[in-house]
Structure formats: structure tokens, C-alpha cells
Coordinates of C-alpha atoms and ligand atoms in Angstrom, one line a residue:
X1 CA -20.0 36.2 -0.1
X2 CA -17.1 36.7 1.9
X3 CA -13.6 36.9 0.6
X4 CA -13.0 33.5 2.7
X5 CA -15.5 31.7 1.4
X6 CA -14.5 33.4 -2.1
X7 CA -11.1 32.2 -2.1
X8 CA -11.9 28.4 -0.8
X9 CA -14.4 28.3 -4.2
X10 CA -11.4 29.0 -6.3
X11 CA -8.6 27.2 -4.4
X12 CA -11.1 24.2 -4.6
X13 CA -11.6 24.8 -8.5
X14 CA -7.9 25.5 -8.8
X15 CA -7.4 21.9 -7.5
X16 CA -9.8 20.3 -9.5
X17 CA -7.7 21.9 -12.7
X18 CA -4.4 21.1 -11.1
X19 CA -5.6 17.2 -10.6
X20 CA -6.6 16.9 -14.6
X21 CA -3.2 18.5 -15.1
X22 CA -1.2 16.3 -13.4
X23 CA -3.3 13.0 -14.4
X24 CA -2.9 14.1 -17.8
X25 CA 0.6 13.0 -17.3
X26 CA 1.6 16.6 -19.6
X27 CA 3.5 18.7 -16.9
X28 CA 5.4 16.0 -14.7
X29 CA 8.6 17.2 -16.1
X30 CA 8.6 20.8 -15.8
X31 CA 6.2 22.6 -13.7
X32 CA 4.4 19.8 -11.8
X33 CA 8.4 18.6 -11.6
X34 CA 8.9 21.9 -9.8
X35 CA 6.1 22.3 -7.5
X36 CA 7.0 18.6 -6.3
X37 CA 10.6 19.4 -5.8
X38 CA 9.9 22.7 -3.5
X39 CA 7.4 20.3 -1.1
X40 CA 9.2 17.4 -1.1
X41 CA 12.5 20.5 0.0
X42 CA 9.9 21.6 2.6
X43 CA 9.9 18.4 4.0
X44 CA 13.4 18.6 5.1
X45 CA 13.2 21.6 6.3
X46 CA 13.8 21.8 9.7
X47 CA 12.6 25.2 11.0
X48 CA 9.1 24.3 8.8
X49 CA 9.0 21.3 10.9
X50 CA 9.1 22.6 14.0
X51 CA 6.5 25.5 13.4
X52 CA 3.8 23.9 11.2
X53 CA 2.7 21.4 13.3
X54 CA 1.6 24.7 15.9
X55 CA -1.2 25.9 13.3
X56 CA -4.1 25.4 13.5
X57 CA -5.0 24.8 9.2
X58 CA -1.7 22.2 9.1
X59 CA -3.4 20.2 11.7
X60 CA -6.7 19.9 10.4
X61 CA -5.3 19.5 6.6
X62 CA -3.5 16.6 7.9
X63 CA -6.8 14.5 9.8
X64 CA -7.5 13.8 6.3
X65 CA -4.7 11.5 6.0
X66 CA -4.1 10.3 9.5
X67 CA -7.4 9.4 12.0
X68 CA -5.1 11.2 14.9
X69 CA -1.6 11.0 16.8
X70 CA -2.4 8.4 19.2
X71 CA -1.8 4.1 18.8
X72 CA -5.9 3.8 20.1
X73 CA -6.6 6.2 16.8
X74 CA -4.9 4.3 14.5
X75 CA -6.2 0.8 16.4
X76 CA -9.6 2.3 16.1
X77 CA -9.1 3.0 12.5
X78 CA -7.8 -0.5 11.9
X79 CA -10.7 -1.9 13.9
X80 CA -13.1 0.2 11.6
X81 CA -11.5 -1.1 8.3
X82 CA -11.8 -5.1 9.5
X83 CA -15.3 -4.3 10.1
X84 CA -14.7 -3.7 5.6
X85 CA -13.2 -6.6 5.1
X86 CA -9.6 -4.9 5.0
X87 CA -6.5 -5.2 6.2
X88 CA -4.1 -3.1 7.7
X89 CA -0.8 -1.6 9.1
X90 CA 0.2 0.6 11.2
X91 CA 3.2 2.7 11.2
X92 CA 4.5 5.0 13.9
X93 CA 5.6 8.7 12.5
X94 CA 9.2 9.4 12.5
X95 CA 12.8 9.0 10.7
X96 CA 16.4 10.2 11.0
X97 CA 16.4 9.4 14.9
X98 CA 19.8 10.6 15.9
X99 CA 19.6 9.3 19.9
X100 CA 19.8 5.2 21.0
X101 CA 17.3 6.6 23.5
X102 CA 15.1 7.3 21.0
X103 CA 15.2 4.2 18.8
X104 CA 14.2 2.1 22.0
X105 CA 11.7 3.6 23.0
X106 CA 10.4 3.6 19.7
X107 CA 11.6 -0.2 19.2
X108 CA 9.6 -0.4 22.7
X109 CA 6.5 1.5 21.3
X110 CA 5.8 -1.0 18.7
X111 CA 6.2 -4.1 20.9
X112 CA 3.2 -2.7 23.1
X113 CA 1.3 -2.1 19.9
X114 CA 2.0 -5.7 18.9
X115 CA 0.8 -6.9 21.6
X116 CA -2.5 -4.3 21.5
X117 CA -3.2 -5.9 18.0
X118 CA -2.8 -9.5 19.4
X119 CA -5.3 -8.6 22.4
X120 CA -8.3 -6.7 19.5
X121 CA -7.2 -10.0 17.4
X122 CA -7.2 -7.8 14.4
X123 CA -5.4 -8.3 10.8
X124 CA -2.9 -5.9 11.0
X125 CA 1.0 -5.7 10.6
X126 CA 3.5 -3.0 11.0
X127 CA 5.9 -0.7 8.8
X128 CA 9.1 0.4 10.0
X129 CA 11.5 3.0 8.9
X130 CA 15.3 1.4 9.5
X131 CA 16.3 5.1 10.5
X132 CA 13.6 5.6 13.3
X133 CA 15.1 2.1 14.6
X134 CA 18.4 3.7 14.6
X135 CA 20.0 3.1 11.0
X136 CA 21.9 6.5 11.1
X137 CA 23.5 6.1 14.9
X138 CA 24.6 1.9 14.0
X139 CA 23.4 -0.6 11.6
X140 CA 24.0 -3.1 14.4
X141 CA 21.8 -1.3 16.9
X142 CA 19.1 -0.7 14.3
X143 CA 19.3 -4.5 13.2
X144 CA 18.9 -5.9 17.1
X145 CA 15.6 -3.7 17.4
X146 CA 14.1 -4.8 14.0
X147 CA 14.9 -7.9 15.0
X148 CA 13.2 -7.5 18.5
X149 CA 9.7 -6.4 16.8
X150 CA 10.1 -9.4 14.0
X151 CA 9.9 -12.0 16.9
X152 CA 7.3 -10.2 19.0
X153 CA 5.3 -9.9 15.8
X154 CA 2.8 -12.8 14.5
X155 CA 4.8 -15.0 12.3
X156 CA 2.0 -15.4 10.1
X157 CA 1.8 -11.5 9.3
X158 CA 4.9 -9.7 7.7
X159 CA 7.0 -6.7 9.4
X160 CA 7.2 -4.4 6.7
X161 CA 10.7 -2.3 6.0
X162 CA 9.4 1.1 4.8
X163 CA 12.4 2.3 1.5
X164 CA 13.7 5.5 2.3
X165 CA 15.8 8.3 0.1
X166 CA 18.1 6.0 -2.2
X167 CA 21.1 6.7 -0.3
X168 CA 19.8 4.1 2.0
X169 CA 18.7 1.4 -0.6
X170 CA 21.9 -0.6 -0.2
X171 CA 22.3 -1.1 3.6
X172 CA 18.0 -1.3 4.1
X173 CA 18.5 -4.8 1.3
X174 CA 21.3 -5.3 3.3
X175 CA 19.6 -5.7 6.4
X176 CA 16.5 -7.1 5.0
X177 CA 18.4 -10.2 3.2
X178 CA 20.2 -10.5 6.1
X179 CA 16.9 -10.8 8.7
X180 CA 15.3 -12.9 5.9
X181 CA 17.3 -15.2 6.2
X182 CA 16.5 -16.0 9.6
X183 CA 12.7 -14.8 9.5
X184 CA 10.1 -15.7 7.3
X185 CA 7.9 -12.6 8.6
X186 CA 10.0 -10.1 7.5
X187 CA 8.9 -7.7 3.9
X188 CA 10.6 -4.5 2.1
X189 CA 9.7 -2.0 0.0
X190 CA 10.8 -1.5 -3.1
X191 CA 10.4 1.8 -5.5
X192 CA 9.6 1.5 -9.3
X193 CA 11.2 5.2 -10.0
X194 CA 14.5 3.9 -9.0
X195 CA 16.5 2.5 -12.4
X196 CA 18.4 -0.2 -10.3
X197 CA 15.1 -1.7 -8.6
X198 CA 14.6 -4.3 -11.8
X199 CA 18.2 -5.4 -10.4
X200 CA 17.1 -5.6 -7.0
X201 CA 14.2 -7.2 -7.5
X202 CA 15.8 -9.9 -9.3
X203 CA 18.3 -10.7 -6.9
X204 CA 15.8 -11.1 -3.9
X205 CA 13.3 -13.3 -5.6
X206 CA 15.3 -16.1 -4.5
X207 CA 14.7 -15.6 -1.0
X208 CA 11.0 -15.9 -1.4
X209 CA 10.8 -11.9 -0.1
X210 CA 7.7 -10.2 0.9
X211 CA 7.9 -7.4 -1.8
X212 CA 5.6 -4.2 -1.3
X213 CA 5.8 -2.1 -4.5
X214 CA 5.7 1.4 -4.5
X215 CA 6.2 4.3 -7.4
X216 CA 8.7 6.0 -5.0
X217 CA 8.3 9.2 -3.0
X218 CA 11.2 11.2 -1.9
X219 CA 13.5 13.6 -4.2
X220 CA 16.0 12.2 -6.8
X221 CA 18.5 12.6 -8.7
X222 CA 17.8 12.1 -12.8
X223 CA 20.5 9.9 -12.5
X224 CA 19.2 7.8 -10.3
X225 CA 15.0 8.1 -10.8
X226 CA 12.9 8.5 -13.6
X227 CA 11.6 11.8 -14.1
X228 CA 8.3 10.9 -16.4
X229 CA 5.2 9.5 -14.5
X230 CA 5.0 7.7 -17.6
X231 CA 8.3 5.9 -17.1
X232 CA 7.8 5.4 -13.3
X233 CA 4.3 3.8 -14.4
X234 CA 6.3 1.5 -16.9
X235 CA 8.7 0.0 -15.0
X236 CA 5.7 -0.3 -12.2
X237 CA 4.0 -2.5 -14.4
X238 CA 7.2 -4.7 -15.4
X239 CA 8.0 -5.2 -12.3
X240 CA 4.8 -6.4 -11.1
X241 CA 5.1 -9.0 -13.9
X242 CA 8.4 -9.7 -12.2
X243 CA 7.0 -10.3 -8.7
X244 CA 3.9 -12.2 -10.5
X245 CA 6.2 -14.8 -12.8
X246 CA 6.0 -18.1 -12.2
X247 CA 9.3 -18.3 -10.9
X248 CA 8.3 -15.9 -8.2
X249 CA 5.7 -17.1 -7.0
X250 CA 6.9 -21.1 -6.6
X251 CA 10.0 -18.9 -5.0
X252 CA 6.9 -18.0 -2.6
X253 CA 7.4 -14.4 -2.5
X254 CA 4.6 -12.4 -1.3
X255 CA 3.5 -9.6 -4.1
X256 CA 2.0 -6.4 -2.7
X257 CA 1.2 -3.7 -4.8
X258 CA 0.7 -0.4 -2.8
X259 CA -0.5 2.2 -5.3
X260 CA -3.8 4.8 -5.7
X261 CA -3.6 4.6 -9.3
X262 CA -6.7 3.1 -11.0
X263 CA -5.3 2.9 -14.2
X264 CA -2.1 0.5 -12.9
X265 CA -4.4 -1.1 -10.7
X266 CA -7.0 -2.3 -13.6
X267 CA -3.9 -3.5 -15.5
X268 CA -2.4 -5.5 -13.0
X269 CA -5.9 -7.1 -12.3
X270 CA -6.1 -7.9 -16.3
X271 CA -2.6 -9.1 -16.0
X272 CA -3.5 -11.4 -13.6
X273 CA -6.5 -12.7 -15.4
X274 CA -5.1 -13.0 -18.4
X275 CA -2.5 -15.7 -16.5
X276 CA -4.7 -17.3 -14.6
X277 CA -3.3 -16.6 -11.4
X278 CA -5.6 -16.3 -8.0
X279 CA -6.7 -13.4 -6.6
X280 CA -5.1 -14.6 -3.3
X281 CA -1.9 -14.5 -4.9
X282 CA -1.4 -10.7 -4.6
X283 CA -2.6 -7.9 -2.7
X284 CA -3.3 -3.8 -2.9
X285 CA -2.2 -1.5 -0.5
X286 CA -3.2 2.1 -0.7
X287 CA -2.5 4.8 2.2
X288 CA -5.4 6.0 4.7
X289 CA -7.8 8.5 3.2
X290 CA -6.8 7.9 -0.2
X291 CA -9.0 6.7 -2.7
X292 CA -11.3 4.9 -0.3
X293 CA -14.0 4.3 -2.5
X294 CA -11.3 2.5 -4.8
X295 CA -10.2 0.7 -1.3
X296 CA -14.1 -0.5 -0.4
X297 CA -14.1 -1.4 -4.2
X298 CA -11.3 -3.9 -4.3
X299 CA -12.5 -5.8 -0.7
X300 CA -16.5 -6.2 -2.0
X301 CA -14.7 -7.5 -5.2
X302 CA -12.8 -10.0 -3.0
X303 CA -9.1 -8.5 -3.6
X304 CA -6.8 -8.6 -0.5
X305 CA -6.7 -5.1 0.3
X306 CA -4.5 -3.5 3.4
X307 CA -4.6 0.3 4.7
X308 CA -1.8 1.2 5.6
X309 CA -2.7 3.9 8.8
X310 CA 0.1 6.7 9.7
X311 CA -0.3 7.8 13.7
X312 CA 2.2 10.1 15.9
X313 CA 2.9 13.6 16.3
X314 CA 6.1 13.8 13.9
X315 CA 3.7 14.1 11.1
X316 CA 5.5 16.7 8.8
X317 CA 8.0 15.4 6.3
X318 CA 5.3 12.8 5.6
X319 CA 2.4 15.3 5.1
X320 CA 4.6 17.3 2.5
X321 CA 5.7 14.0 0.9
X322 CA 1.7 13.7 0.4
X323 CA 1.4 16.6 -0.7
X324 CA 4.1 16.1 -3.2
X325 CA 2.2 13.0 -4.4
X326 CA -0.9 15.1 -5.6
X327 CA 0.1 18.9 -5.8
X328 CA -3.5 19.7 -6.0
X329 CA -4.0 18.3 -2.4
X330 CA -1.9 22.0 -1.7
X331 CA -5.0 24.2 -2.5
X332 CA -7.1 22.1 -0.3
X333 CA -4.6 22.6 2.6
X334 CA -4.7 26.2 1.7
X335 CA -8.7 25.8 1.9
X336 CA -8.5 25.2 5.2
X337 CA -6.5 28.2 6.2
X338 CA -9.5 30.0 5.8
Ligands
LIG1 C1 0.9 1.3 1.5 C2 1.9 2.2 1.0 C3 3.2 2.2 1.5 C4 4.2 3.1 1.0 N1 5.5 3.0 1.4 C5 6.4 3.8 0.8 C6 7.8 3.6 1.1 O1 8.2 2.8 2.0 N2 8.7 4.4 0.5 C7 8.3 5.3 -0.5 O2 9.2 5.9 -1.1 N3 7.0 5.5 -0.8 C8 6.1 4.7 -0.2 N4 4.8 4.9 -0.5 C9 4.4 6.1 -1.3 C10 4.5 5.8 -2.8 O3 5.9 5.8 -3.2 C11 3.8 6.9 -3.6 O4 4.4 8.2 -3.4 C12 2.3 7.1 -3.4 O5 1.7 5.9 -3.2 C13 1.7 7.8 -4.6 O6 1.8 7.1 -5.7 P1 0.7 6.2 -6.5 O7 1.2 4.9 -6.7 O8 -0.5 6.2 -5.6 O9 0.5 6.9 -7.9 P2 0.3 8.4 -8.4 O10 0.4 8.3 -9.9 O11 1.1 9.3 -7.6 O12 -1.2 8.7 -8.0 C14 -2.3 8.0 -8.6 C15 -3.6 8.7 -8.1 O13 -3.8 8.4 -6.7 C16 -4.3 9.6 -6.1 N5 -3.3 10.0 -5.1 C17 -2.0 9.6 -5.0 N6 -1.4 10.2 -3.9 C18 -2.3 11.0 -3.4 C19 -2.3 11.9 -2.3 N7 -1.2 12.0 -1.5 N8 -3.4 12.6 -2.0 C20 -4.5 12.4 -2.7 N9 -4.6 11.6 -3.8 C21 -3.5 10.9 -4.1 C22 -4.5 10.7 -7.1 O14 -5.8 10.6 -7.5 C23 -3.5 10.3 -8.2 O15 -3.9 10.7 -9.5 C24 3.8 4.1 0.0 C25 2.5 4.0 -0.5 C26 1.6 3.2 0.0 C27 0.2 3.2 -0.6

């Protein structure tokens, strides 16, 4: 055999180990801790970013999480999961813009995709990230072009605002309350490692929010995050009771839980049984390529289920943050190398 193939039959076996590892919940402190904290560093690097999208391997690792760079891709890709019975939403790749020019055109960007979606008359919404709108340059500048895409979109959908590192929790609530308010169209996501989400979470039920739940995915602090995937899976699970109370839901907020773990999901699904709530009350959201027979699962079972779909060429920081999320996905980019 050659050494090639060699080494892709142990990389693929050294995933399969890794993947038991980590689900076995034993090493998320130390070592899996540490192999998460150099990707997710990776992904800020800046010289990494501008040379790994050039090779060859990176590019095809990353077709397994993305369907290409282009809007038709990622319309095609939405088109295909309708065909399934699922949802979706697209989100165009990039953060930390740090020129107006920029943030227009991709303010601009998303308007003609809007508009694309209206014309295929397909189910899908958007997700934004505040700082590719602008957030870092002026919140008032980042708020006008949010606002811009809100009223373009359908107001029968939901324009999602993607969470980014915690240093940005207060002014992204900020600006969500504040286009809630005016917009009933208008969801955020919120990210059950933080300690201070149970807070937040309680103060927006109020409004009736669009809520998308996530376990979190960036580096942080101990002081800020929960370290234990047991923990983060905790608090998950409380505050989906949270966003499922009774009080929530005659609030009328909108409960999405965007997660790949089968184990939350089938307690959330008893949860909801158990308090007779309908199956239209909620909905899963997992990320494209990710568990898909779980995602075909929950639509032939009659769950609202969305797919969220990733498209662009700025495609690094958040293929290492994947990465992060299942270290083992590492040996299968280092498959492809050869
Ligand atoms: C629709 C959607 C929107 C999101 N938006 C945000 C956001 O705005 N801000 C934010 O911080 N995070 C966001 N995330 C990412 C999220 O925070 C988690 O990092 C990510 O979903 C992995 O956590 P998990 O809940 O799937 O559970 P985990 O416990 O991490 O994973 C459970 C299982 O899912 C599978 N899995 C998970 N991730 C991967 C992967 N990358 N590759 C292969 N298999 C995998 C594995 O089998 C794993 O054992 C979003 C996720 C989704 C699905």
C-alpha cells in the first residue's frame, strides 16, 4: 500500500478514537480543552488566513461543510433541502469588516439574495453577523444596514443576528431589543456556555424574541464560559425549558434550538412531550453537512427543521471554529492532504 493511503487508514482510525474521546465527555477540560484552544487561536490568525484558503487539501476539506462560495450554491443547496421538507438560511462568510465600503456592499449583497429567495419562493431566512454589517466601524451604521435587510426581508420569516465573542454580547442585545421593538422579524442568538445567558434570556422573553440557541463557539474566558461540555449541556437544557415555559411561549417568543447533539436533542423532544406542547412550537437547526441523517430524521418525523448553509470565499475563521467543534474533523482534513 502506499504510505498515502497508509496514513489516510490511520488518520481516519485516529478520528474515529478521537470522536469516542471527546463524546465520552472525559477530556473536555484538559487535552481536548487544548486542542480546541490552538484551532479556535488559528482562527484568528491572520497570516493562516490569508494562505490556507490557496491549498488545495483546505479547500476540499471545507466542501464538506459549505456546497461552494457562490449565492446560486447555497440557493441550490436550499432548493435541494425544500425538496426534504427543510428549511433554511443562508449566511454570507465574513466578520470584523473594518471599511463602510465593505459593510454596504455586503448590506447590498443580501438584499439581492432576498430578493433571489422571493423569486425561487423558497423557505429560507438569513443570518447576520453585526460586525460584517459594520459593528466595529459604528453601531449606528451597522444598525441602519440591519435595519435595511429586516425590511427587505419577508416579515413572516426571521432575520437572524448570528452571537459573536462575548465582548460583543452587550451591544448585539442592545441592538437586537432595540430593532425588536420596531420589527417583529427580527431573531438572536444566544450561547448556553456563557454564565450570564440565563440573565439574558430572562430579560428578553418579554419582547416575544426569536431566540436561536446555541452551545457557543468561540474562545472564553473561565470566567465568563463553562469549561465542561457537561455544564455547557446543562445549562443548554435549562434554558430550553426557559424559552419552552408557558410564560414564553403566550410572550410568543419563537424557540429554536440549533444543535448536532442527539442526546440534547432526544431530551428536549421528551421535554416537550412530557408538557404537551406541539411540535410546531419549536424548531432544530443544525449546520450544513452535519449530522444529516439526524436532519432527514427530524423532517420525516414532522419536526421543523432548518439548515443553516454557510457560502463566500472568507471561509477560514469559520472552518477552524468547526473544526474546533469536533477535533476529530482535524484528521480528516489531514486525510485529504494526501
Ligand atoms: C444553526 C446554527 C447556528 C449557529 N450560530 C452560532 C452563533 O451565532 N454563534 C456561536 O457562537 N455559535 C453558533 N453555532 C455553533 C454552536 O455554538 C456550536 O459550536 C456547534 O453547533 C457545535 O455544538 P453542538 O450543539 O452541535 O454540540 P457538540 O456537543 O459540540 O456536538 C454534538 C455532536 O455533533 C457533531 N458535531 C458537532 N459539531 C460538529 C462539526 N463541526 N463537525 C462534525 N460533527 C460535529 C458531533 O458528532 C458531536 O459529537 C451555530 C450552530 C448552528 C447549528
Amino acid at each position: 500500500m502506499a504510505r498515502p493511503r497508509v496514513f489516510a487508514a490511520r488518520a481516519s482510525e485516529a478520528a474515529k478514537c478521537l470522536d469516542k474521546l471527546f463524546k465520552s465527555d472525559a477530556l473536555m477540560g484538559d487535552e481536548m480543552g487544548i486542542m480546541r484552544s490552538v484551532l479556535l487561536a488559528c482562527s484568528q490568525s491572520r497570516w493562516l488566513r490569508e494562505q490556507a484558503p490557496r491549498q488545495v487539501f483546505m479547500r476540499r476539506a471545507v466542501t464538506r461543510f459549505m456546497p461552494g462560495e457562490s449565492a446560486e450554491d447555497a440557493l441550490a443547496a436550499a432548493e435541494e433541502l425544500r425538496k426534504k421538507s427543510i428549511g433554511s438560511i443562508l449566511t454570507h462568510l465574513g466578520e470584523n469588516v473594518s471599511d463602510p465600503a465593505e459593510a454596504e456592499r455586503v448590506t447590498r449583497h443580501y438584499l439581492e439574495v432576498l430578493d433571489r429567495i422571493g423569486v425561487m419562493n423558497l423557505n429560507t431566512e438569513l443570518s447576520v453577523k453585526l460586525t460584517q454589517l459594520g459593528l466595529d466601524l459604528d453601531h449606528e451604521l451597522c444598525y441602519s444596514n440591519l435595519e435595511r435587510i429586516i425590511q427587505h426581508a419577508d416579515e413572516k420569516g426571521v432575520v437572524w443576528i448570528d452571537m459573536e465573542a462575548s465582548n460583543y454580547v452587550d451591544v448585539t442585545l442592545e441592538i437586537y431589543r432595540r430593532a425588536r421593538r420596531s420589527y417583529p422579524n427580527v431573531g438572536v442568538c444566544l450561547q448556553a456556555y456563557l454564565y450570564r445567558t440565563a440573565r439574558d434570556l430572562e430579560s428578553l422573553i418579554s419582547m416575544g424574541p426569536a431566540i436561536r440557541l446555541v452551545k457557543g463557539a468561540y474562545r472564553e474566558p473561565p470566567d465568563r464560559a463553562f469549561r465542561r461540555k457537561r455544564d455547557v449541556d446543562e445549562n443548554y437544557f435549562s434554558l430550553c425549558k426557559t424559552l419552552l415555559s408557558p410564560g414564553a411561549r403566550a410572550a410568543g417568543a419563537r424557540a429554536a434550538f440549533a444543535t448536532h447533539d442527539r442526546r440534547l436533542i432526544r431530551r428536549i423532544m421528551e421535554f416537550v412531550d412530557s408538557n404537551h406542547i406541539g411540535k410546531n412550537d419549536l424548531e432544530f437547526q443544525m449546520l450544513y453537512g452535519i449530522q444529516r441523517a439526524e436532519q432527514a430524521r427530524l423532517a420525516r418525523e414532522g419536526w421543523r427543521e432548518r439548515v443553516l448553509i454557510s457560502y463566500g470565499s472568507y471561509w477560514f475563521p469559520w472552518f477552524m471554529r468547526r473544526l474546533a467543534e469536533r477535533p476529530a474533523n482535524v484528521f480528516f482534513l489531514l486525510r485529504n492532504l494526501f
